[in-house]
Amino acid sequence: MIRLSLLILSIFSLIYGVYFLLFPYNFVRITAAEEINIAWLRNIGASITGLLFIGLFYIYIKPKKSYKLLSIITITSIIQTSALIYSRLFNEFSAKKLILIDLTIYSALIVTIYLVYITIKHKNIFT
């Protein structure tokens, strides 16, 4: 079940990451944000695709001896989610329609909590 959840998170990350990477103008349009965020959105999309999709997919394929990679992904997720929350609390987003920003934060928070949980509770699967 843990492995399947990693596959699902990996696919979710692929979709989410590719969306930001290839279609940042769409996100800007639906959130009514300023277009100055395009480069940052593409960068975030590349990071999500590279680290979360490829990293979690690798762990799904070969869970044994993947604990270090899972730890790096988990720590990165904690940092990214914390940064999103900070930016939202201090109104650093240019978006006028913040519902998608909030959904992004909630999604990131759920994924991060889950990654922390499996990193701690199910360490034996990955060592």
Backbone as a ProteinNet text record, in pm:
[ID]
protein_1_A
[PRIMARY]
MIRLSLLILSIFSLIYGVYFLLFPYNFVRITAAEEINIAWLRNIGASITGLLFIGLFYIYIKPKKSYKLLSIITITSIIQTSALIYSRLFNEFSAKKLILIDLTIYSALIVTIYLVYITIKHKNIFT
[TERTIARY]
81.9	0	86.7	197.1	287.2	347.6	391.4	449.6	348	225.1	121.1	96.8	98.4	78.9	192.6	313.9	425.9	409.3	356.5	328.4	223.2	118.5	12.7	68.4	147.1	209.6	304	374.2	465.1	388.1	280.2	199.2	135.2	84	28.6	134.9	257.5	367	402.2	395.4	421.3	319.8	193.3	87.2	102.2	119	130.8	255.9	367.7	493.5	492.8	442	436.5	342.1	234.2	141.8	214.4	288.6	363.3	476.6	540.6	653.5	610.9	502.9	463.5	349.4	268.5	151.2	142.1	250.6	244.9	150.2	137.1	46.7	-97.7	-133.1	-268.6	-292.6	-195.7	-208.5	-217	-135.4	-138	-275.6	-330.1	-460	-571.4	-575.5	-687.1	-674.4	-553.8	-538.1	-534.7	-543.1	-536.5	-409.6	-298.6	-169.5	-95.8	8.7	93.7	182.2	214	293.1	441.2	481.2	621.7	656.8	557.6	579.9	612.8	613.9	628.8	757.7	870	997.2	998	941	936.1	844.8	733.2	641.3	706.2	776.7	846.7	953.2	1024.4	1127.9	1067	957.8	888.7	839.7	785.1	739	851.9	968.4	1084.2	1127.6	1126.1	1165.1	1067.7	940.2	839.3	853.8	870	883.1	1010.7	1121	1248.4	1260.4	1231.5	1252.5	1137.6	1017.6	905.3	864.4	846.3	804.9	913.8	1030.3	1136.1	1183.6	1200.4	1245.7	1148.9	1021.7	922.7	899.3	908.3	892.6	1008.9	1128.9	1245.3	1227	1180.3	1158.4	1050.1	946	840.8	899.8	986.4	1045.1	1142.4	1225.1	1329.9	1328.2	1234.2	1221.9	1340.3	1399.6	1512.6	1630.4	1696	1811.7	1776.1	1649.8	1605.8	1574.8	1611.2	1575.7	1639.3	1763.9	1830.6	1758.1	1721	1647.9	1511.8	1442.1	1312.8	1329.1	1435.4	1461.1	1485.8	1561.7	1588.3	1458.5	1377.4	1248.8	1158.8	1157	1073.1	1119.5	1248.1	1301.3	1273.3	1293.2	1264.5	1117.3	1031.2	887.9	850.8	914	891.1	932.4	1048.2	1098.3	1006.7	971.3	885.2	748	689.8	557.7	564.2	667.5	685.3	698.1	770.9	787.2	653.8	575.2	441.9	353.9	353.8	272.1	319.1	448.6	503.5	460.2	477.4	440.7	292.4	211.3	66.1	32.1	92.7	65.2	106.6	212.4	263.4	229.2	127.2	72.1	178.1	265.1	369.2	324.4	206.3	155.3	90.7	111.7	47.5	-92.8	-130.4	-261.8	-373.9	-476.6	-594.6	-698	-694.9	-782.7	-697.1	-706.1	-614.8	-662.9	-779.9	-832.1	-739.3	-684.9	-592.7	-459.8	-418.3	-297	-320.5	-436	-469.2	-480.8	-541.3	-550.8	-412.4	-324.8	-187	-119.4	-141.6	-81.6	-138.3	-268.9	-329.4	-277.8	-266.1	-213	-69.8	11.4	150.7	160.5	74	74	37.1	-63.1	-104.7	8.1	68.4	178.6	295.5	328.8	440.7	415.6	298.2	265	274.1	224.3	230.7	375.8	457.9	598.6	671.4	645	705.2	661.2	533.8	478.9	547.7	554.7	614	765.3	828.6	973.3	1006.4	920.2	943.5	885.6	760.4	686.6	723.3	757.3	781.8	924.9	1016.3	1157.4	1210.2	1162.2	1210.9	1185.6	1084.7	1055.5	1166.2	1229	1322.6	1469.7	1497.3	1637.7	1689.9
-119.8	0	126.8	124.9	239.3	262.3	156.2	169.5	226.5	178.5	230.2	378.7	418.5	560	644.4	590.8	663.2	677.4	574.8	582.8	689.5	693.1	793.5	934.2	952.8	1083.7	1121.6	1024.5	1049.2	1097.5	1030.8	1070	1207.3	1230.3	1361.1	1469.6	1441.7	1536.9	1561.4	1458.2	1474	1569.8	1546.9	1631	1774.9	1791.2	1923.1	1995.8	1924.7	1983.7	2022.8	1935.3	1964.8	2081.4	2090.3	2202.2	2335.5	2345.8	2469.8	2490	2381.9	2389.7	2433.9	2377.7	2403.2	2503.1	2519.9	2606.1	2711.8	2781	2877.8	2994.3	3031.8	3143.1	3109.1	2983.5	2941.4	2961	2920.9	2938.6	3087.5	3168.7	3312.9	3369.3	3323	3372.6	3334.8	3211.1	3169.4	3220.8	3260.2	3318.5	3471.1	3526.8	3671.8	3730.3	3663.9	3707.6	3791.4	3856.5	3931.7	3834	3867.6	3778.2	3773.3	3847.6	3844	3711.7	3631	3503.5	3387.5	3410	3300.7	3221.5	3288.3	3216.7	3135.3	3191.1	3119.4	2997.9	3014.1	2900.6	2788.5	2824.3	2720.9	2650.7	2728.1	2672.3	2576.7	2617.4	2531.1	2404	2420.1	2303.6	2206.2	2260.6	2174.9	2102.8	2173.2	2111.8	2001.6	2029.2	1928.4	1806.8	1830.4	1719	1640.1	1710.7	1642.4	1571	1640.2	1581.2	1489.1	1542.3	1461.4	1351.2	1384.5	1279.3	1174	1216.5	1118.8	1051.6	1129.9	1073	971.8	1008.5	915.6	795.5	816.2	703.6	605.6	659.1	574.4	493.7	559.1	490.1	383.9	413.5	314.3	191.1	212.1	100.1	21.1	93.5	29.1	85.6	40.5	97.5	66	-51	-85.3	7	50.9	140.3	277.4	317.3	448.2	545.1	509.1	592.9	731.9	739.6	870	960.3	904.3	981.8	1024.1	933.6	967.9	1078.9	1073.2	1177.6	1312.9	1314.1	1438.7	1495.1	1409.9	1453	1508.2	1440.7	1483.8	1618.3	1634.3	1761.5	1874.2	1847.8	1947.5	1985.1	1886.8	1912.3	1998.8	1971.8	2053.4	2198.4	2217.5	2352.5	2424.6	2356.5	2419.5	2454.6	2364.4	2388.9	2501.6	2503.5	2611.7	2746.7	2748.7	2871.8	2917.2	2823	2857.4	2918.3	2855.6	2904.8	3043.6	3062.1	3192.1	3299	3267.7	3363.4	3396.4	3298.7	3323.3	3409.2	3380	3457.3	3603.5	3629.2	3765.1	3826.9	3771.9	3827.3	3853.8	3759.1	3774.5	3730.8	3674.7	3633.5	3751.6	3761.4	3868.8	3829.2	3704	3656	3728.4	3756.9	3819.1	3712.7	3600.5	3487.7	3384.6	3386.9	3307.9	3165.9	3128.9	2994.3	2885.3	2903.9	2803	2801.6	2916.8	2921.8	2842.4	2864.9	2792.8	2642.9	2602.4	2459.2	2398.4	2475.1	2429.8	2408.7	2502.5	2491.4	2371.6	2352.5	2236.9	2106	2099.1	1978.5	1952.1	2057.4	2043.5	2001.1	2055.1	2020.6	1873.7	1826.2	1685.2	1593	1624.6	1542.8	1543.8	1659.4	1670.4	1589.9	1602.4	1525.4	1375.9	1334.8	1192.6	1147.1	1227.6	1190.6	1181.2	1274.4	1268.4	1140.1	1109.3	989.2	862.5	845.3	720.3	717.3	833.9	839	792.4	826.9	789.6	651.2	632.3	511.9	387.6	405.3	290.2	288.5	333.8	340	204.1	97.3	-37.7	-76.1	-19.5	-50.8	3.7	113.5	186.1	167.9	90	70.1	-63.5
0	0	0	74.3	79.5	-59.3	-123.3	-257.8	-355.3	-349.8	-439.1	-413.5	-288.4	-256.4	-313.2	-314.7	-373.9	-524.2	-588.2	-731.5	-759.2	-678.5	-695	-673.6	-568	-543.6	-657.4	-710.5	-821.2	-944.6	-977.5	-1093.6	-1070.6	-950	-914.4	-932.2	-889.3	-902.2	-1048.2	-1128.5	-1271.9	-1333.7	-1305.6	-1361.2	-1312.5	-1184	-1122.4	-1172.6	-1175	-1217.8	-1364.6	-1449.1	-1593	-1620	-1543.1	-1558.5	-1535.6	-1426.5	-1399.4	-1500	-1538.6	-1630.2	-1770.3	-1820.6	-1958.8	-1976	-1873.5	-1885.3	-1775.1	-1744.2	-1634.6	-1663.1	-1789.7	-1823.2	-1789.2	-1801.5	-1765.9	-1615.7	-1535.2	-1389.9	-1354.6	-1419.8	-1396	-1432.1	-1543.5	-1589.1	-1492	-1448.3	-1362.1	-1218.8	-1179.1	-1045.4	-1049.8	-1170.2	-1190	-1127.8	-1152.7	-1099.1	-1203.5	-1158.8	-1250.4	-1327	-1450.7	-1535.1	-1498.4	-1400.2	-1359.1	-1289.6	-1258.2	-1188.9	-1282.5	-1412.1	-1508.4	-1487.1	-1478.3	-1461.4	-1332.7	-1225.7	-1098.7	-1108.8	-1177.1	-1192.8	-1273.1	-1380.3	-1459.2	-1374.4	-1294.6	-1208.1	-1105.2	-1045.4	-949.4	-1018.6	-1138.7	-1215.1	-1244.2	-1279.8	-1305.8	-1178.2	-1066.1	-938.4	-897.8	-910.2	-874.3	-964.4	-1094.2	-1188	-1160.8	-1143.8	-1124.6	-992.2	-885.9	-753.2	-712.1	-712.9	-663.2	-760	-886.8	-980.4	-996.9	-1041.5	-1069.4	-941	-834.2	-707.3	-649.5	-641.4	-585.6	-676.5	-807.3	-900	-884.4	-867.7	-842.9	-713.5	-609.8	-482.4	-496.9	-574.5	-601.2	-668.8	-767.3	-841.8	-754.7	-678.8	-599.4	-456.9	-373.5	-239.2	-145.9	-160.7	-74.2	-102.2	2.8	-3	-60.9	-49.6	-98.5	14.3	136.3	250.8	244.1	199.3	190.5	90.4	-24.1	-124.2	-70.6	-3.1	56	160	237.4	337.1	271.4	164.1	91.2	33.6	-25.4	-81.4	29.5	142.6	255	309.6	329.8	380.1	280.6	153.1	50.4	51.3	67.5	72.9	194	306	426.7	401.1	340.3	313	213.6	104.8	3.5	60.8	135.8	193.8	295.2	376	472.8	401.6	290.8	214	154.5	105.1	53	161.9	277.5	388.9	431.1	442.5	478.9	377.8	250.4	145.9	148.5	179.2	186.3	308.3	420.9	542.8	529.6	454.6	440.6	304.4	239.6	114.5	7.5	-14.2	-115.5	-255.2	-265.7	-396.2	-466.6	-597.2	-673.7	-718	-698.1	-741.6	-667.8	-743.2	-683.1	-644	-713.2	-681.5	-607.6	-478.2	-395.3	-367.9	-413.5	-384.8	-439.5	-559.9	-614.4	-540	-494.4	-411.8	-283.3	-222	-98.8	-122.4	-233.3	-266.3	-286.5	-348.4	-366.4	-231.2	-140.9	-7.5	67.4	61.8	129.8	71.3	-60.8	-125.1	-80	-80.9	-39.5	106.5	189.5	332.1	353.3	282.9	294.1	248	134.5	83	180.7	233.2	327	453.8	510.2	631.7	603	487.7	452.1	435.8	368.3	350.4	483.6	573.8	707.1	777.7	768.5	831.8	781	647.8	597.8	618.4	618.4	642.8	784.5	878.2	1018	1049	1016.8	1058	976.3	850.1	761.9	707.8	788.9	751.6	701.9	764.5	730.7	585.3	521.3	381.1	291	332.4	246.8	284.2	389.9	429.1	383.2
[MASK]
+++++++++++++++++++++++++++++++++++++++++++++++++++++++++++++++++++++++++++++++++++++++++++++++++++++++++++++++++++++++++++++++

